[in-house]
Coordinates of C-alpha atoms in Angstrom, one line a residue:
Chain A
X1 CA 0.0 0.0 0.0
X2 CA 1.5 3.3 -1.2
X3 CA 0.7 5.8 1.2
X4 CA 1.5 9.8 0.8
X5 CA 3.9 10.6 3.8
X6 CA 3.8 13.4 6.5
X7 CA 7.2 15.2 6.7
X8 CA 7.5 14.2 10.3
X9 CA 7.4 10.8 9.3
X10 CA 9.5 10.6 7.2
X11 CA 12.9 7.7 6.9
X12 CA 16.0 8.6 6.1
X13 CA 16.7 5.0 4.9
X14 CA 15.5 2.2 4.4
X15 CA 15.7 -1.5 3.8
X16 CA 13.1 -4.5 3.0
X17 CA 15.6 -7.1 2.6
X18 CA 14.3 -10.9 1.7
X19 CA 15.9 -13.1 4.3
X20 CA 15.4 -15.6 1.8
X21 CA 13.1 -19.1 2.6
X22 CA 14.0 -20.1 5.8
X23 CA 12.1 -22.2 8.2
X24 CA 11.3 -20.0 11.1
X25 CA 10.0 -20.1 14.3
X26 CA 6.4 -18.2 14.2
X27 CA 4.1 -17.2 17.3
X28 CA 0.7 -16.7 15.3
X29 CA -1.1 -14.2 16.7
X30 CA -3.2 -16.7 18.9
X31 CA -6.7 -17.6 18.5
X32 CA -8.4 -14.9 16.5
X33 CA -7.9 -16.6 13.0
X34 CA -5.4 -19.0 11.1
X35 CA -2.1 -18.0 10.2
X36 CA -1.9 -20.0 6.5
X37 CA -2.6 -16.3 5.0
X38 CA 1.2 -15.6 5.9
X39 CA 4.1 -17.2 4.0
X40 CA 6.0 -18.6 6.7
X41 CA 8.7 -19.9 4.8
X42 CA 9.7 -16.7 4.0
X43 CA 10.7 -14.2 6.3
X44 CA 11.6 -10.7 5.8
X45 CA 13.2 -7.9 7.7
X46 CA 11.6 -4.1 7.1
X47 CA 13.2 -1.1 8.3
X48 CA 11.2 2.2 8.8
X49 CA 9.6 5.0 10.5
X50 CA 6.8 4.1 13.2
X51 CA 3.7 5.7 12.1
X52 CA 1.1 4.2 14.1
X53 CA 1.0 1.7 17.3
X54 CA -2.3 -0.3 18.1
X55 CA -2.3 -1.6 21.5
X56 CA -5.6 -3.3 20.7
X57 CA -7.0 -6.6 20.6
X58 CA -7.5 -9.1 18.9
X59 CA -4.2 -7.9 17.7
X60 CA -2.0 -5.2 18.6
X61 CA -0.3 -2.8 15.0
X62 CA 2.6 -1.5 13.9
X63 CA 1.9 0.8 11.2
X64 CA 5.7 1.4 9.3
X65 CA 6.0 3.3 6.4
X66 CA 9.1 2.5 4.4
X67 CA 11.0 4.8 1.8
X68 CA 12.6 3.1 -1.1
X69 CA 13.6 3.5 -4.5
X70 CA 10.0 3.0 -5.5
X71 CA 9.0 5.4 -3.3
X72 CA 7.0 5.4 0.3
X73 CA 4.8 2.5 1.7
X74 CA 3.0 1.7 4.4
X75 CA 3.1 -1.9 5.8
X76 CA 0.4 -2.9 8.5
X77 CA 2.5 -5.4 10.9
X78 CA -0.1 -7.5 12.5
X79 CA 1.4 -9.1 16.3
X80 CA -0.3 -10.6 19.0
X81 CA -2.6 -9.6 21.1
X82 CA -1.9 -7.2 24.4
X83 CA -2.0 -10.1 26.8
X84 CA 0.6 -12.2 25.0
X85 CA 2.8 -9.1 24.1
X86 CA 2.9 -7.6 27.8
X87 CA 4.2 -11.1 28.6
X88 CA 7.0 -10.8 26.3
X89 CA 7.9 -7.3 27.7
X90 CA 6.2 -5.3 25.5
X91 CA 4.2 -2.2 27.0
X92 CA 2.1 0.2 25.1
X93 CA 4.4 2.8 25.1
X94 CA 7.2 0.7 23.9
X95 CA 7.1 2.5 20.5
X96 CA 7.5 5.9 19.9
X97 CA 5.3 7.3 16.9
X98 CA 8.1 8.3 14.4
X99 CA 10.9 5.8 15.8
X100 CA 13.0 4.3 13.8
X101 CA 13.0 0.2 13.7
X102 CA 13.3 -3.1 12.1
X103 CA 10.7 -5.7 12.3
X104 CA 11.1 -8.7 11.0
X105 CA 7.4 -10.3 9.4
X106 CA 6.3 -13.6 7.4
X107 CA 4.8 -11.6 4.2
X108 CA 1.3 -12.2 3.6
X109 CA 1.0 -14.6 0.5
X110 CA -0.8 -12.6 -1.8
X111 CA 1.8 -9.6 -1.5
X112 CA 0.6 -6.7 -0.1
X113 CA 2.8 -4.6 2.1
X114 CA 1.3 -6.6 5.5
X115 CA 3.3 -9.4 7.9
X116 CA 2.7 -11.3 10.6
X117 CA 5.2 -10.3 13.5
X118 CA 8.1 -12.0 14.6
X119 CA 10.7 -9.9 16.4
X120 CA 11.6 -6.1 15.9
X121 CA 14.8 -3.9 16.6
X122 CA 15.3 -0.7 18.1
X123 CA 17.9 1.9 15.0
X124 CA 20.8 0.9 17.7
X125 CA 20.2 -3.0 17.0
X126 CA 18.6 -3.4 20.6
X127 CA 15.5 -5.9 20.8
X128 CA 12.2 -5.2 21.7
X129 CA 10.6 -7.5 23.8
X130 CA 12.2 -11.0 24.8
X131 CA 10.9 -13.9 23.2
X132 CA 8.8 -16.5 25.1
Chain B
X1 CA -41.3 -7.1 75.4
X2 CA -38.4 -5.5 75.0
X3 CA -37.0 -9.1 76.5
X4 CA -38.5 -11.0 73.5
X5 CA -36.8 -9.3 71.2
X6 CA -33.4 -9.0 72.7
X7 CA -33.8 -13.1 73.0
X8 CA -35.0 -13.7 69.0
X9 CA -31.8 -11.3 68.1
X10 CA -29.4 -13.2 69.9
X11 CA -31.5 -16.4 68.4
X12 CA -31.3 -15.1 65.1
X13 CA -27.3 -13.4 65.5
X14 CA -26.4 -17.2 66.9
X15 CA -27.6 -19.4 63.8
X16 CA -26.1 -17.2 62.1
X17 CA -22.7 -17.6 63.7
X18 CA -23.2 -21.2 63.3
X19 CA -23.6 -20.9 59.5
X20 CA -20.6 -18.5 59.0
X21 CA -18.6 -21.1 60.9
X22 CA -19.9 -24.0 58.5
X23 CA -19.3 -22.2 55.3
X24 CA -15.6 -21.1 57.0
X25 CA -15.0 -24.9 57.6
X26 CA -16.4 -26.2 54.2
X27 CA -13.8 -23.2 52.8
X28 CA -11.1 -24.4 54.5
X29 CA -11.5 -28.2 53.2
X30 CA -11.4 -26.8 49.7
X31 CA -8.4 -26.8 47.5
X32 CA -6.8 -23.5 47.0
X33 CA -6.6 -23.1 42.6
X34 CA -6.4 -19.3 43.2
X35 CA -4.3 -18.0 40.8
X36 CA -3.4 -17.7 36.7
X37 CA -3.7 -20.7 34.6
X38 CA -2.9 -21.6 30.7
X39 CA -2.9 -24.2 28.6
X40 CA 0.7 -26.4 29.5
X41 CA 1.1 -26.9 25.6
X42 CA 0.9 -23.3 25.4
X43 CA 4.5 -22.5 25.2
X44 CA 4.1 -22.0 20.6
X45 CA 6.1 -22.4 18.0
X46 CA 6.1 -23.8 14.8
X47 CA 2.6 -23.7 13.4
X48 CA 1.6 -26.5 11.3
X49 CA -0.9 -25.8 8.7
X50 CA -4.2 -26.4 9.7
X51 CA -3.2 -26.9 12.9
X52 CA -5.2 -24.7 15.4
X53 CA -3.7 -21.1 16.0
X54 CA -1.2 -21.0 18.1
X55 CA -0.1 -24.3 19.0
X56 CA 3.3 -26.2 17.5
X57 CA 2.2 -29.5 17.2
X58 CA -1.8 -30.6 16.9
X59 CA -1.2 -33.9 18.1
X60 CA -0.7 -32.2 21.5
X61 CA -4.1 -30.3 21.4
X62 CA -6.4 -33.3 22.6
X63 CA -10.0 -31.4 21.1
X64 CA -8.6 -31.1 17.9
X65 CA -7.8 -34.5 17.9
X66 CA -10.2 -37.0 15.4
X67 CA -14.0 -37.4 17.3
X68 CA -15.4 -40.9 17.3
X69 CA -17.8 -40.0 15.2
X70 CA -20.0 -42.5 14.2
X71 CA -20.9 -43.1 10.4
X72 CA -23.7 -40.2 10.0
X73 CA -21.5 -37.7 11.9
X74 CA -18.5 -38.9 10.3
X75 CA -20.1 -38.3 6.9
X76 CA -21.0 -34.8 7.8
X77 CA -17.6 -34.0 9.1
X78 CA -16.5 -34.9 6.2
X79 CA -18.5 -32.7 4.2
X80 CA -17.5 -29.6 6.0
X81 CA -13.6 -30.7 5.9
X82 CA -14.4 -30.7 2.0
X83 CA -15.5 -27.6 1.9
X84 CA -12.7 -26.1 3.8
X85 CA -9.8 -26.5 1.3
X86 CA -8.1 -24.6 3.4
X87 CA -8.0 -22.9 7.0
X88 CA -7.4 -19.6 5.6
X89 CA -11.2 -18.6 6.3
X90 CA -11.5 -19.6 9.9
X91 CA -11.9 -16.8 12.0
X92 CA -13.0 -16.7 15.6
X93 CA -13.9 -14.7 19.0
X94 CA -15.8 -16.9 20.8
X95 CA -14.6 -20.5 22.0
X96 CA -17.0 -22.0 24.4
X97 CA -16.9 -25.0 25.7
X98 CA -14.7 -27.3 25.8
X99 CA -12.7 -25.3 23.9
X100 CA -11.8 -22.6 26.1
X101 CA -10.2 -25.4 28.3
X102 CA -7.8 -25.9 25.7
X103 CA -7.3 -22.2 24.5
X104 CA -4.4 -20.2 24.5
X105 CA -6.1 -18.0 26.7
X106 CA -5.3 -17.3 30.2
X107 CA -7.4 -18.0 33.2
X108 CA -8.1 -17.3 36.8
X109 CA -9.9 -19.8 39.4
X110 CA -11.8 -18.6 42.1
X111 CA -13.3 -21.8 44.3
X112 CA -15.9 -21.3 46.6
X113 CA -17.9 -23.8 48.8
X114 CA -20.9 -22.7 46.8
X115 CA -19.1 -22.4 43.0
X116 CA -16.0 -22.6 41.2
X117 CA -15.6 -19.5 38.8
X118 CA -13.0 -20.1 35.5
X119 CA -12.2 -16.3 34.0
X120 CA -10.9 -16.6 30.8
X121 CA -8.4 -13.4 29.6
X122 CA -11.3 -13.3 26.7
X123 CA -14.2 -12.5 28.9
X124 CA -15.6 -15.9 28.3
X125 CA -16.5 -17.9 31.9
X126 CA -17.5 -20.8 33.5
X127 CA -19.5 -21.0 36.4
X128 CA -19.5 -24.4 37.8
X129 CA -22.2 -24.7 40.9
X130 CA -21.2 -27.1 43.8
X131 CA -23.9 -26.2 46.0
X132 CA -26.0 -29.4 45.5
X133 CA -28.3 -27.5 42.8
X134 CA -29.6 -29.8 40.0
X135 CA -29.4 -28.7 35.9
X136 CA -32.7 -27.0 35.3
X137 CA -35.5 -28.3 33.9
X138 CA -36.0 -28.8 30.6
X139 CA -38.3 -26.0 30.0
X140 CA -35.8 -23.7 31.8
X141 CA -32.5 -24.8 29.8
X142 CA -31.4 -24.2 26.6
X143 CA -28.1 -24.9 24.6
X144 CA -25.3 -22.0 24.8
X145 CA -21.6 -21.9 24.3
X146 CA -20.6 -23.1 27.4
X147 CA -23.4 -24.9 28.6
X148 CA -24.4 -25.1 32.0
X149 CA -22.2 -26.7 34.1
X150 CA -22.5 -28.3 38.0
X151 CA -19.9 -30.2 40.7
X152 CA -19.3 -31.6 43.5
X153 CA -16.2 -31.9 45.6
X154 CA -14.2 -35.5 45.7
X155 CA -11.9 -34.7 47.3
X156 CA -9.7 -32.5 45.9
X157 CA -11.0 -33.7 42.7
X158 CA -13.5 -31.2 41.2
X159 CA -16.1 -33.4 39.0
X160 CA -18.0 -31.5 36.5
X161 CA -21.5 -32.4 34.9
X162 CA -21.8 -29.8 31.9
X163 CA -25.4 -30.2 29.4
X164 CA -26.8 -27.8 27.0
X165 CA -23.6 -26.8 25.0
X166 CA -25.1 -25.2 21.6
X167 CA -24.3 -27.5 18.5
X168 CA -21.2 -26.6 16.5
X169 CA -17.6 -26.3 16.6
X170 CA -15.5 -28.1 19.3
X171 CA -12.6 -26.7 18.8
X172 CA -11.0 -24.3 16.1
X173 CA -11.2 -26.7 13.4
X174 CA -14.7 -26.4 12.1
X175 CA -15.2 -29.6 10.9
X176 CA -14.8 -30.9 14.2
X177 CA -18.8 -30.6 15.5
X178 CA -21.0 -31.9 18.3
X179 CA -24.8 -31.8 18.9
X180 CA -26.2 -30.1 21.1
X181 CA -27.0 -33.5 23.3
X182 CA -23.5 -34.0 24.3
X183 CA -22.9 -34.5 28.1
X184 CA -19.4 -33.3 29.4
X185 CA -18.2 -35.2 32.6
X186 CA -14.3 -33.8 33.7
X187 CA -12.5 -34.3 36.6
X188 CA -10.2 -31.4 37.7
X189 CA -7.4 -32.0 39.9
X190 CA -4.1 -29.8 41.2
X191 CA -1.6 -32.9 40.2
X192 CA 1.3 -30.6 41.9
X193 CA 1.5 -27.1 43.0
X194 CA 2.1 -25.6 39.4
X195 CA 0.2 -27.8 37.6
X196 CA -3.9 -28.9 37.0
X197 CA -5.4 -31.6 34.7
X198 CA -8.8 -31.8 33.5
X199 CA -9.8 -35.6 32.6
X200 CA -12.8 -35.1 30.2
X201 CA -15.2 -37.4 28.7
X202 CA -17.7 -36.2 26.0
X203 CA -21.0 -38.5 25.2
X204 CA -22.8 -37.8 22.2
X205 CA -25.4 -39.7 21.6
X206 CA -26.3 -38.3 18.0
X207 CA -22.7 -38.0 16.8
X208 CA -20.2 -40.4 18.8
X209 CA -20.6 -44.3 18.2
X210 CA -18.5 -44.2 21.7
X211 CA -17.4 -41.9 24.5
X212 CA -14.4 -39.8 23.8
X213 CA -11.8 -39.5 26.5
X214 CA -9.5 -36.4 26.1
X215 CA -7.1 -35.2 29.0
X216 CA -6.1 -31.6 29.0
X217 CA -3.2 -30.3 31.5
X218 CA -2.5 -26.8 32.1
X219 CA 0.3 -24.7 33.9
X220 CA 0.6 -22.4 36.8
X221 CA 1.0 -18.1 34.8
X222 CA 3.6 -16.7 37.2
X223 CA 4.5 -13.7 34.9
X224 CA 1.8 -11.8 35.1
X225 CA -0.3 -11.2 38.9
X226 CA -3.3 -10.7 37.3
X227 CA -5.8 -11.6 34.6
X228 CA -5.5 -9.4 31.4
X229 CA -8.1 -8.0 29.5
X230 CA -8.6 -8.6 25.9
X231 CA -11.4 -8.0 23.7
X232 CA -11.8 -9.5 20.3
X233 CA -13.6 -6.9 19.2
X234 CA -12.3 -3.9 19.6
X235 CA -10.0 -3.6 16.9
X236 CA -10.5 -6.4 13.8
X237 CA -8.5 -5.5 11.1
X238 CA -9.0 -9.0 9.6
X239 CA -12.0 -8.7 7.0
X240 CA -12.5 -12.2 5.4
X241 CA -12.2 -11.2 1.7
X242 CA -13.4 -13.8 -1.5
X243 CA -12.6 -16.4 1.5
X244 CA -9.4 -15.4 2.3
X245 CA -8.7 -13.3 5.9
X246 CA -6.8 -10.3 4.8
X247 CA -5.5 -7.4 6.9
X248 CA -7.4 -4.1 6.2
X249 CA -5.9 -0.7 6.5
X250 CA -5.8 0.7 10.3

């Protein structure tokens, strides 16, 4: 999804770099619906400018808008839900709207710019969270 | 008079008395399963496909397992399997019973001499009533997702009668149904300090040609110290689309 970008929000890089097909470990965001709508044989690491943060249920939202050659685009980043994130240290004010991170996502299979999460990197390589 | 009713208060304040020391007693002789509970398989991983959300390895999550259907049922299984083709549609807020006891989902205990409450992190609940209360009459009952569910004490062993669970879906895998006749009898037991098991066995005398036995074990939540809230509905960004669950902008 190509979305027009606010100054603010702007990236002053970027990456969306194919880890390739890997066999991965994968925490489906639980019991709201199946996860076959993600590849996970593929995983891929995106690098961008936080634009929105859902604490919500049934799923909490990273909203990361990208720059590239290509221009700007917005990928929705869908994780679990605030029960199972708390308990991997997450809080909602872990994010800070116009951060810069890395999340790593299985793509969804039919290609549009959303993921299912799997772990995510502060711009000094620091993890968020801890995994369970 | 005034002696009267001085002697009828100190009548009345005395049974009283009596009762609170009863229902203190019949506290005391009850197991303590205050606390946080989840599913012991919970700790995910890999997901298989069409497994159920959330869990590595299906052959670990008993209710999914294969129903002993008999043929009819078997038949009609079958027929929603075939219509599946794959588990990309399947889409849920609600478990119900049984198959919040094998959710994801947290849950808290509370036991009482007259109930034992389960709180489910997704607002779902189970009131099991261990006051000597009967299931209602018919004309007072009718199926719903969790059915309605009574007890008594062996024990330590907590051993549930559950009726009127609404027809449908056991579990997450849809074609995995019951009627509405099934009768749910578990036995709930702390089998160490961190750790509970529920020993279930479903009758269905439209759908099963036998009982099935499944055995469910769940682990003590000691990183969180209390239950969280979640609500399914508050923020679905997963519209089903031409049969496929898709991710819709925020």
């Amino acid at each position: 999804m190509i979305v027009s970008m606010k100054k603010s929000l702007r990236v002053n890089k970027f990456s969306v770099i194919l880890a390739g097909l890997v066999s991965c470990i994968v925490r489906i965001a639980e019991a709201h619906h199946s996860g076959s709508m993600f590849d996970q044989t593929q995983s891929l690491t995106l690098a961008g400018t936080v634009k929105d943060y859902q604490w919500t249920s049934p799923h909490c939202w990273i909203q990361l808008v990208i720059n590239g050659p290509g221009g700007s685009k917005e990928w929705s980043v869908e994780m679990a839900p605030p029960p199972v994130l708390y308990r991997q240290g997450w809080r909602p004010t872990t994010l800070n709207l116009g951060e810069q991170i890395s999340v790593v996502i299985n793509p969804l299979k039919d290609g549009s710019a959303g993921g299912n999460f799997l772990s995510a990197r502060r711009a000094d390589g620091q993890p968020i969270g801890r995994p369970r | 008079m005034k002696g009267i009713v001085r002697c009828v208060w100190w009548l009345l304040a005395g049974v009283s008395t009596v009762c609170a020391d009863e229902r203190s007693a019949r506290f005391a002789s009850l197991p303590n399963w205050s606390g946080l509970w989840e599913q012991a398989a919970r700790p995910d991983s890999t997901p298989v496909e069409g497994a159920p959300v959330g869990f590595a390895d299906a052959a670990k999550v008993s209710l999914a397992g294969h129903p002993p259907y008999n043929a009819a049922w078997e038949a009609k299984s079958a027929a929603i399997a075939g219509t599946l083709g794959s588990q990309s549609d399947i889409k849920m807020c609600e478990f119900g019973f049984p198959g919040l006891m094998e959710s994801p989902l947290m849950f808290e205990v509370l036991v009482t001499p007259e109930e034992t409450a389960l709180m489910f992190e997704g607002q779902e609940e189970r009131h099991i009533y261990t006051d000597g209360r009967s299931h209602p009459k018919p004309q007072d009952l009718w199926p719903t997702p969790v059915g309605d569910s009574i007890g008594r004490w062996e024990g330590t062993t907590l051993v549930i009668d559950t009726i009127a669970r609404k027809a449908g879906r056991i579990y997450m895998s849809p074609q995995y149904i019951i009627s509405d006749q099934a009768h749910f009898v578990e036995r709930v037991r702390r089998t160490d300090p961190d750790h509970m098991e529920d020993d279930m066995t479903i009758e269905d005398p439209l759908a099963f040609s036998k009982a099935w036995h499944v055995v469910l074990r769940y682990q003590r939540v000691r990183d969180v110290d209390r239950l969280l809230y979640q609500d399914c509905t508050e923020n679905d960004r997963n519209p089903i689309v031409n049969g496929k669950t898709t991710i819709a902008p925020p």
